[in-house]
């Protein structure tokens, strides 16, 4: 053997991440960390459902397992946590993680009410930890390209905006009866509200009018379950935005954004799975993205890679990543989008337009 | 000379059309009739502005000219009229033309209030003449293809609809101060309302919420001039529709429609002038349609060809044209779209959602 | 009656056109003239098959009929002729028409050999009549847009070109056994050769290598019938072009052009019938153009409108139409494309590359 | 601390890869292995240019370094090698690696002549090691989608094929004078030949006609440097294919494939960087892919992930990966594509069509 050297450079310590919640989203984030984010390691998994946590750990072959998030928060070998528990626990977990000095990546929504969210964000601020929310569209290549164009002034002053989310489906909603009634606003359209806020950066959402109905599952209308919604959002700069969602698109997963302004328009949204096309006696055809992990696979990876890079920069004193435009969604973004979602619920209840409470509070 | 025969078949008498109003729209219709609709002739032009009428007649080399529409209505050689006067005269002219036994093609809106429109449509019905309104998008090839797909059930039960109109512009609105305040609803969005009603055939618009502002020309806001609007329309079948308009798109003329339903989605709207593409150091580029006559030239011709064919069938007892789907926009369509537009004006005044009065009245 | 005037302007005499040949193409041109070109009238039809001519005249309700083209050429009321007979008669008819002082629009190819074509074009030149050949792609909107970009230098110096034609079909070729063996070069690819020559304006085709086979109808290979071909064309400016044809595309009519050069690329070719799109559980779909009259309807009209305008300008001394780029295909274009087609036949026979004889001769 | 377990599953030994050649391509593969292929580790780097190897090792923080490939081949801790040296060393290195029992991933071409390649592939066969060649397009999502459609018979029997490569450039070719004259066939078009062979699976290339020139850098024509080429390939099933290449596309990296057959057409090729679009006063615009790592980043990763998976399955006795269609390019593919490339060189020299020697030899 005549190798010149072995390991010429010290291997930098990867960012050690603890996962809280091993459901579908948590498991996907775990896999991203373990296999697609080279600078991070999945150090531990916490889930009250230990079987779920153990199965995930086994499939990835790497992590410590516990039933209690407390173990992760107390573990000095953990740099940061991914919170992917049910939404009702988010705000409290953020507070606890911040108090334990862990950097926080939290799935949306960061809270279910402004009060609990403000408490959590105050804890984050007090602890000085990094906070990022899972608004993954900011990391989709086409949404970033659109944002870059907007930041460069291509569309001019925004006047009309649109963001829509149509989840893939087959005409019914599995277990719909068990999904919380306001999910369409708090968990789905909150993505669109962030997209609109991000695309219309510098303006604040000031009022909304929301219409929602159970059109996919009319039988659930009486239980208050809503699967289709359209929201008009007014902004402080006069721009008028529309957000739209539906829980069952038979052609797959459809997520689009559009900004029209004084100088032009930018659009984001990918309607086909690849650039391949086929032409037959039936005409032109192409495959559409069927799953959110088909449409946003790279975005899911990149949001965690960005989180990892920022945490590493904080921990090791290295330079943080940078972009030509606002990218990482943080505390103010989480609060602003939630404020819009909550106003929508109020609008549906009242049957008319309602104001959005000051979306940013002092210090956030 | 050894021709076997001369004129072996009798030339059918073309449909003889009188034009009322020789402004921009009237002049374009006149040219379509004279040069692009072989079964019709432009027989006469009436305009109080005689110079305008004479110039148009001269350019087309064919028509009789008068300052008074009465002359056209009294002319037994005229089969039908095209009403392209200012909108405030539409309803009265429809009534008069019907009373004179003339078939009527009227530019939108057919009236400015439901009462005057109902009176006009009652006259049409009493006279038994054919009535068509200038909702030209029904004749655009891509909108027809979408409608055909909808009629075939491709999208299933409609749940979400969208129609938008962005007029070409350069960032300001010439003579905006002289345009009536509610033009955006009565003359622009009325197209979109018809598109939505047509695409959601079988359902009635039941309520609207309209937001409008002066974003292109903020200086005119105080005079009530609106250049940007977003409207949410609820339908009797639960479908939620959005109509959107703006008076100054720097990239050209942008008209699109979209229907999402229980089985899929159909879209209409042409974003480039032709299929040509260019690739340079700047990337991919293509020309966008700049003028409404670029985007709708064939539609303008085809709506008049359809009108001509129906009038001819009525006059000569020949079979009328047919299609696989509802096509010709008539009295009920004119009224339904106007009802939505008027409700929008009320919604803006009230700042909240309002009901659309029963859009079809008995007998229409 | 109080009309101010009747027919205030003298109606200009339309261009009076005689049709020679009432087969499919002739009938379509006749309909274009009679119904879609307002400045022309179809004055007479000649066809040895009198029944065909009479049926066409009857359907259009206008024309004189004869079995002999001589009657049309001798008719002083005829300004110009459209030659749509079988190709083997083209060159002789051009000569006779020119000698009779008629302007000539001739379907492609203008002749089947360079000698007979040169004789015809010499007659045209001697008579001073206008000559146009039916290279309709020059009038397709997207091909014109591409040409305009090329004329503006968007692609820089051409290096690689492509033109393809795939005829709509269902996997077999009706009456293929009766179609002349070299049709694919003389009647189909001759369009592509003109497109390439036009797109690479200023350069001459200097050599070709052609490969052809019977892939759609292998049973006809022994009879020499070719339904699939690929041609490499070298140009005097070094550019390398590929022309490709096939007689049976199940997805419809596919015609495309592409020029790559030192500064970029331009593309022409329309792959869908309209801008409408549908999304279902099967993915994205759109209709493709099925017939040549779907793909080139406007081009067929516009080539005759251009012909009519030039003839009228010649006859009446009015200004001819103009464009930002070379448009009307004339004698030199007819000859250049034919020279390439004939060289292809030689290349197939020899199984190797062959030179293209000087494509333009003195005086043409 | 109360974790239930630590590392519940044994971590499988990753595939240990040695890199031979640390130039641009080698460095990129090294980064892919180190950061984007979780089941592989970059164990060592060999390059006679030790500085280059050390810099790469340092940037990735992981590998042993040597000036001699022999060290890697002798290292029992190495499972497989990536050969990314200059092409003239490929065949010999394949033979040596195989003799040392290492699985081989080799950049294209696998050899510069059929004799040396056959010797290498014989060694591979004798050693029973896995061999893969770097035809990365097989791993591009749109090319895979097209192949899947072809395997499903969507296009029917292939009749016309096209594959093109236009490298990104700015109108000149850096260091062109130092690039071997036949690079366009041996290193660029060889990709296209493999694409055509793969798309037309089951048929053999039997003859070629190649035209090539120095159109980007005419000054280098006399030195035999070719930057633009068009190749016609005949296949044993009658299909006619065209491959095209150019070394300087100002709009970026352009790679496309198309198969037309008895039932339809499939196309691959991505013309824009993302799905984002911008509309301004200039019209529609979008960014084009500028670099090969923009266009093929995922393909570069996936070809190595596939290689890793196969090597691991061989080593550990686990099931190999599978697909609905032929995927991994191996010995026969390397030979078949090289045979076409070499025939092209002969065709250019002779100025006429030449036969392709039996592309597969016994045992390969």
JSON list of C-alpha atoms in Angstrom, two decimals, chain D residues 70-136:
[
{"chain": "D", "resi": 70, "resn": "UNK", "atom": "CA", "xyz": [-2.20, 0.36, -8.89]},
{"chain": "D", "resi": 71, "resn": "UNK", "atom": "CA", "xyz": [-2.54, 1.22, -5.23]},
{"chain": "D", "resi": 72, "resn": "UNK", "atom": "CA", "xyz": [-6.29, 1.36, -5.56]},
{"chain": "D", "resi": 73, "resn": "UNK", "atom": "CA", "xyz": [-6.44, -1.86, -7.50]},
{"chain": "D", "resi": 74, "resn": "UNK", "atom": "CA", "xyz": [-4.34, -3.59, -4.87]},
{"chain": "D", "resi": 75, "resn": "UNK", "atom": "CA", "xyz": [-6.37, -2.28, -1.95]},
{"chain": "D", "resi": 76, "resn": "UNK", "atom": "CA", "xyz": [-8.57, -5.05, -0.53]},
{"chain": "D", "resi": 77, "resn": "UNK", "atom": "CA", "xyz": [-10.82, -2.45, 1.10]},
{"chain": "D", "resi": 78, "resn": "UNK", "atom": "CA", "xyz": [-11.94, -1.20, -2.31]},
{"chain": "D", "resi": 79, "resn": "UNK", "atom": "CA", "xyz": [-14.99, -2.83, -3.90]},
{"chain": "D", "resi": 80, "resn": "UNK", "atom": "CA", "xyz": [-15.18, -0.94, -7.15]},
{"chain": "D", "resi": 81, "resn": "UNK", "atom": "CA", "xyz": [-13.53, 1.76, -9.22]},
{"chain": "D", "resi": 82, "resn": "UNK", "atom": "CA", "xyz": [-14.68, 4.74, -11.20]},
{"chain": "D", "resi": 83, "resn": "UNK", "atom": "CA", "xyz": [-12.44, 5.27, -14.21]},
{"chain": "D", "resi": 84, "resn": "UNK", "atom": "CA", "xyz": [-12.38, 8.94, -15.16]},
{"chain": "D", "resi": 85, "resn": "UNK", "atom": "CA", "xyz": [-8.91, 9.25, -16.62]},
{"chain": "D", "resi": 86, "resn": "UNK", "atom": "CA", "xyz": [-8.27, 10.51, -20.17]},
{"chain": "D", "resi": 87, "resn": "UNK", "atom": "CA", "xyz": [-9.98, 8.25, -22.69]},
{"chain": "D", "resi": 88, "resn": "UNK", "atom": "CA", "xyz": [-6.78, 6.76, -24.06]},
{"chain": "D", "resi": 89, "resn": "UNK", "atom": "CA", "xyz": [-6.20, 4.94, -20.76]},
{"chain": "D", "resi": 90, "resn": "UNK", "atom": "CA", "xyz": [-9.73, 3.58, -20.35]},
{"chain": "D", "resi": 91, "resn": "UNK", "atom": "CA", "xyz": [-9.41, 0.18, -21.98]},
{"chain": "D", "resi": 92, "resn": "UNK", "atom": "CA", "xyz": [-6.18, -0.76, -20.20]},
{"chain": "D", "resi": 93, "resn": "UNK", "atom": "CA", "xyz": [-7.52, 0.38, -16.84]},
{"chain": "D", "resi": 94, "resn": "UNK", "atom": "CA", "xyz": [-10.70, -1.65, -17.32]},
{"chain": "D", "resi": 95, "resn": "UNK", "atom": "CA", "xyz": [-8.59, -4.74, -17.95]},
{"chain": "D", "resi": 96, "resn": "UNK", "atom": "CA", "xyz": [-6.41, -4.12, -14.91]},
{"chain": "D", "resi": 97, "resn": "UNK", "atom": "CA", "xyz": [-9.34, -3.36, -12.64]},
{"chain": "D", "resi": 98, "resn": "UNK", "atom": "CA", "xyz": [-11.15, -6.48, -13.75]},
{"chain": "D", "resi": 99, "resn": "UNK", "atom": "CA", "xyz": [-8.03, -8.56, -13.21]},
{"chain": "D", "resi": 100, "resn": "UNK", "atom": "CA", "xyz": [-7.84, -7.12, -9.69]},
{"chain": "D", "resi": 101, "resn": "UNK", "atom": "CA", "xyz": [-11.44, -8.17, -9.09]},
{"chain": "D", "resi": 102, "resn": "UNK", "atom": "CA", "xyz": [-12.82, -4.67, -8.89]},
{"chain": "D", "resi": 103, "resn": "UNK", "atom": "CA", "xyz": [-16.22, -3.79, -10.28]},
{"chain": "D", "resi": 104, "resn": "UNK", "atom": "CA", "xyz": [-15.88, -1.06, -12.90]},
{"chain": "D", "resi": 105, "resn": "UNK", "atom": "CA", "xyz": [-17.71, 2.13, -13.71]},
{"chain": "D", "resi": 106, "resn": "UNK", "atom": "CA", "xyz": [-15.97, 3.70, -16.71]},
{"chain": "D", "resi": 107, "resn": "UNK", "atom": "CA", "xyz": [-16.58, 7.03, -18.35]},
{"chain": "D", "resi": 108, "resn": "UNK", "atom": "CA", "xyz": [-17.26, 6.95, -22.09]},
{"chain": "D", "resi": 109, "resn": "UNK", "atom": "CA", "xyz": [-15.73, 5.91, -24.36]},
{"chain": "D", "resi": 110, "resn": "UNK", "atom": "CA", "xyz": [-14.66, 2.63, -22.82]},
{"chain": "D", "resi": 111, "resn": "UNK", "atom": "CA", "xyz": [-11.94, 2.46, -25.45]},
{"chain": "D", "resi": 112, "resn": "UNK", "atom": "CA", "xyz": [-10.74, 4.20, -28.53]},
{"chain": "D", "resi": 113, "resn": "UNK", "atom": "CA", "xyz": [-10.71, 1.17, -30.82]},
{"chain": "D", "resi": 114, "resn": "UNK", "atom": "CA", "xyz": [-12.70, -2.01, -31.01]},
{"chain": "D", "resi": 115, "resn": "UNK", "atom": "CA", "xyz": [-9.67, -4.22, -30.46]},
{"chain": "D", "resi": 116, "resn": "UNK", "atom": "CA", "xyz": [-8.60, -2.61, -27.22]},
{"chain": "D", "resi": 117, "resn": "UNK", "atom": "CA", "xyz": [-12.19, -2.46, -26.06]},
{"chain": "D", "resi": 118, "resn": "UNK", "atom": "CA", "xyz": [-12.77, -6.12, -26.83]},
{"chain": "D", "resi": 119, "resn": "UNK", "atom": "CA", "xyz": [-9.68, -7.03, -24.85]},
{"chain": "D", "resi": 120, "resn": "UNK", "atom": "CA", "xyz": [-10.97, -5.03, -21.92]},
{"chain": "D", "resi": 121, "resn": "UNK", "atom": "CA", "xyz": [-14.47, -6.47, -22.08]},
{"chain": "D", "resi": 122, "resn": "UNK", "atom": "CA", "xyz": [-13.04, -9.96, -22.32]},
{"chain": "D", "resi": 123, "resn": "UNK", "atom": "CA", "xyz": [-11.13, -9.30, -19.12]},
{"chain": "D", "resi": 124, "resn": "UNK", "atom": "CA", "xyz": [-14.33, -8.04, -17.49]},
{"chain": "D", "resi": 125, "resn": "UNK", "atom": "CA", "xyz": [-16.14, -11.18, -18.53]},
{"chain": "D", "resi": 126, "resn": "UNK", "atom": "CA", "xyz": [-13.35, -13.45, -17.40]},
{"chain": "D", "resi": 127, "resn": "UNK", "atom": "CA", "xyz": [-13.22, -11.78, -13.99]},
{"chain": "D", "resi": 128, "resn": "UNK", "atom": "CA", "xyz": [-16.99, -11.83, -13.58]},
{"chain": "D", "resi": 129, "resn": "UNK", "atom": "CA", "xyz": [-17.03, -8.26, -12.33]},
{"chain": "D", "resi": 130, "resn": "UNK", "atom": "CA", "xyz": [-19.80, -5.76, -12.96]},
{"chain": "D", "resi": 131, "resn": "UNK", "atom": "CA", "xyz": [-19.17, -3.26, -15.74]},
{"chain": "D", "resi": 132, "resn": "UNK", "atom": "CA", "xyz": [-21.08, -0.04, -16.33]},
{"chain": "D", "resi": 133, "resn": "UNK", "atom": "CA", "xyz": [-20.35, 2.78, -18.76]},
{"chain": "D", "resi": 134, "resn": "UNK", "atom": "CA", "xyz": [-21.18, 6.43, -18.09]},
{"chain": "D", "resi": 135, "resn": "UNK", "atom": "CA", "xyz": [-24.06, 6.89, -20.52]},
{"chain": "D", "resi": 136, "resn": "UNK", "atom": "CA", "xyz": [-25.77, 9.26, -18.13]}
]
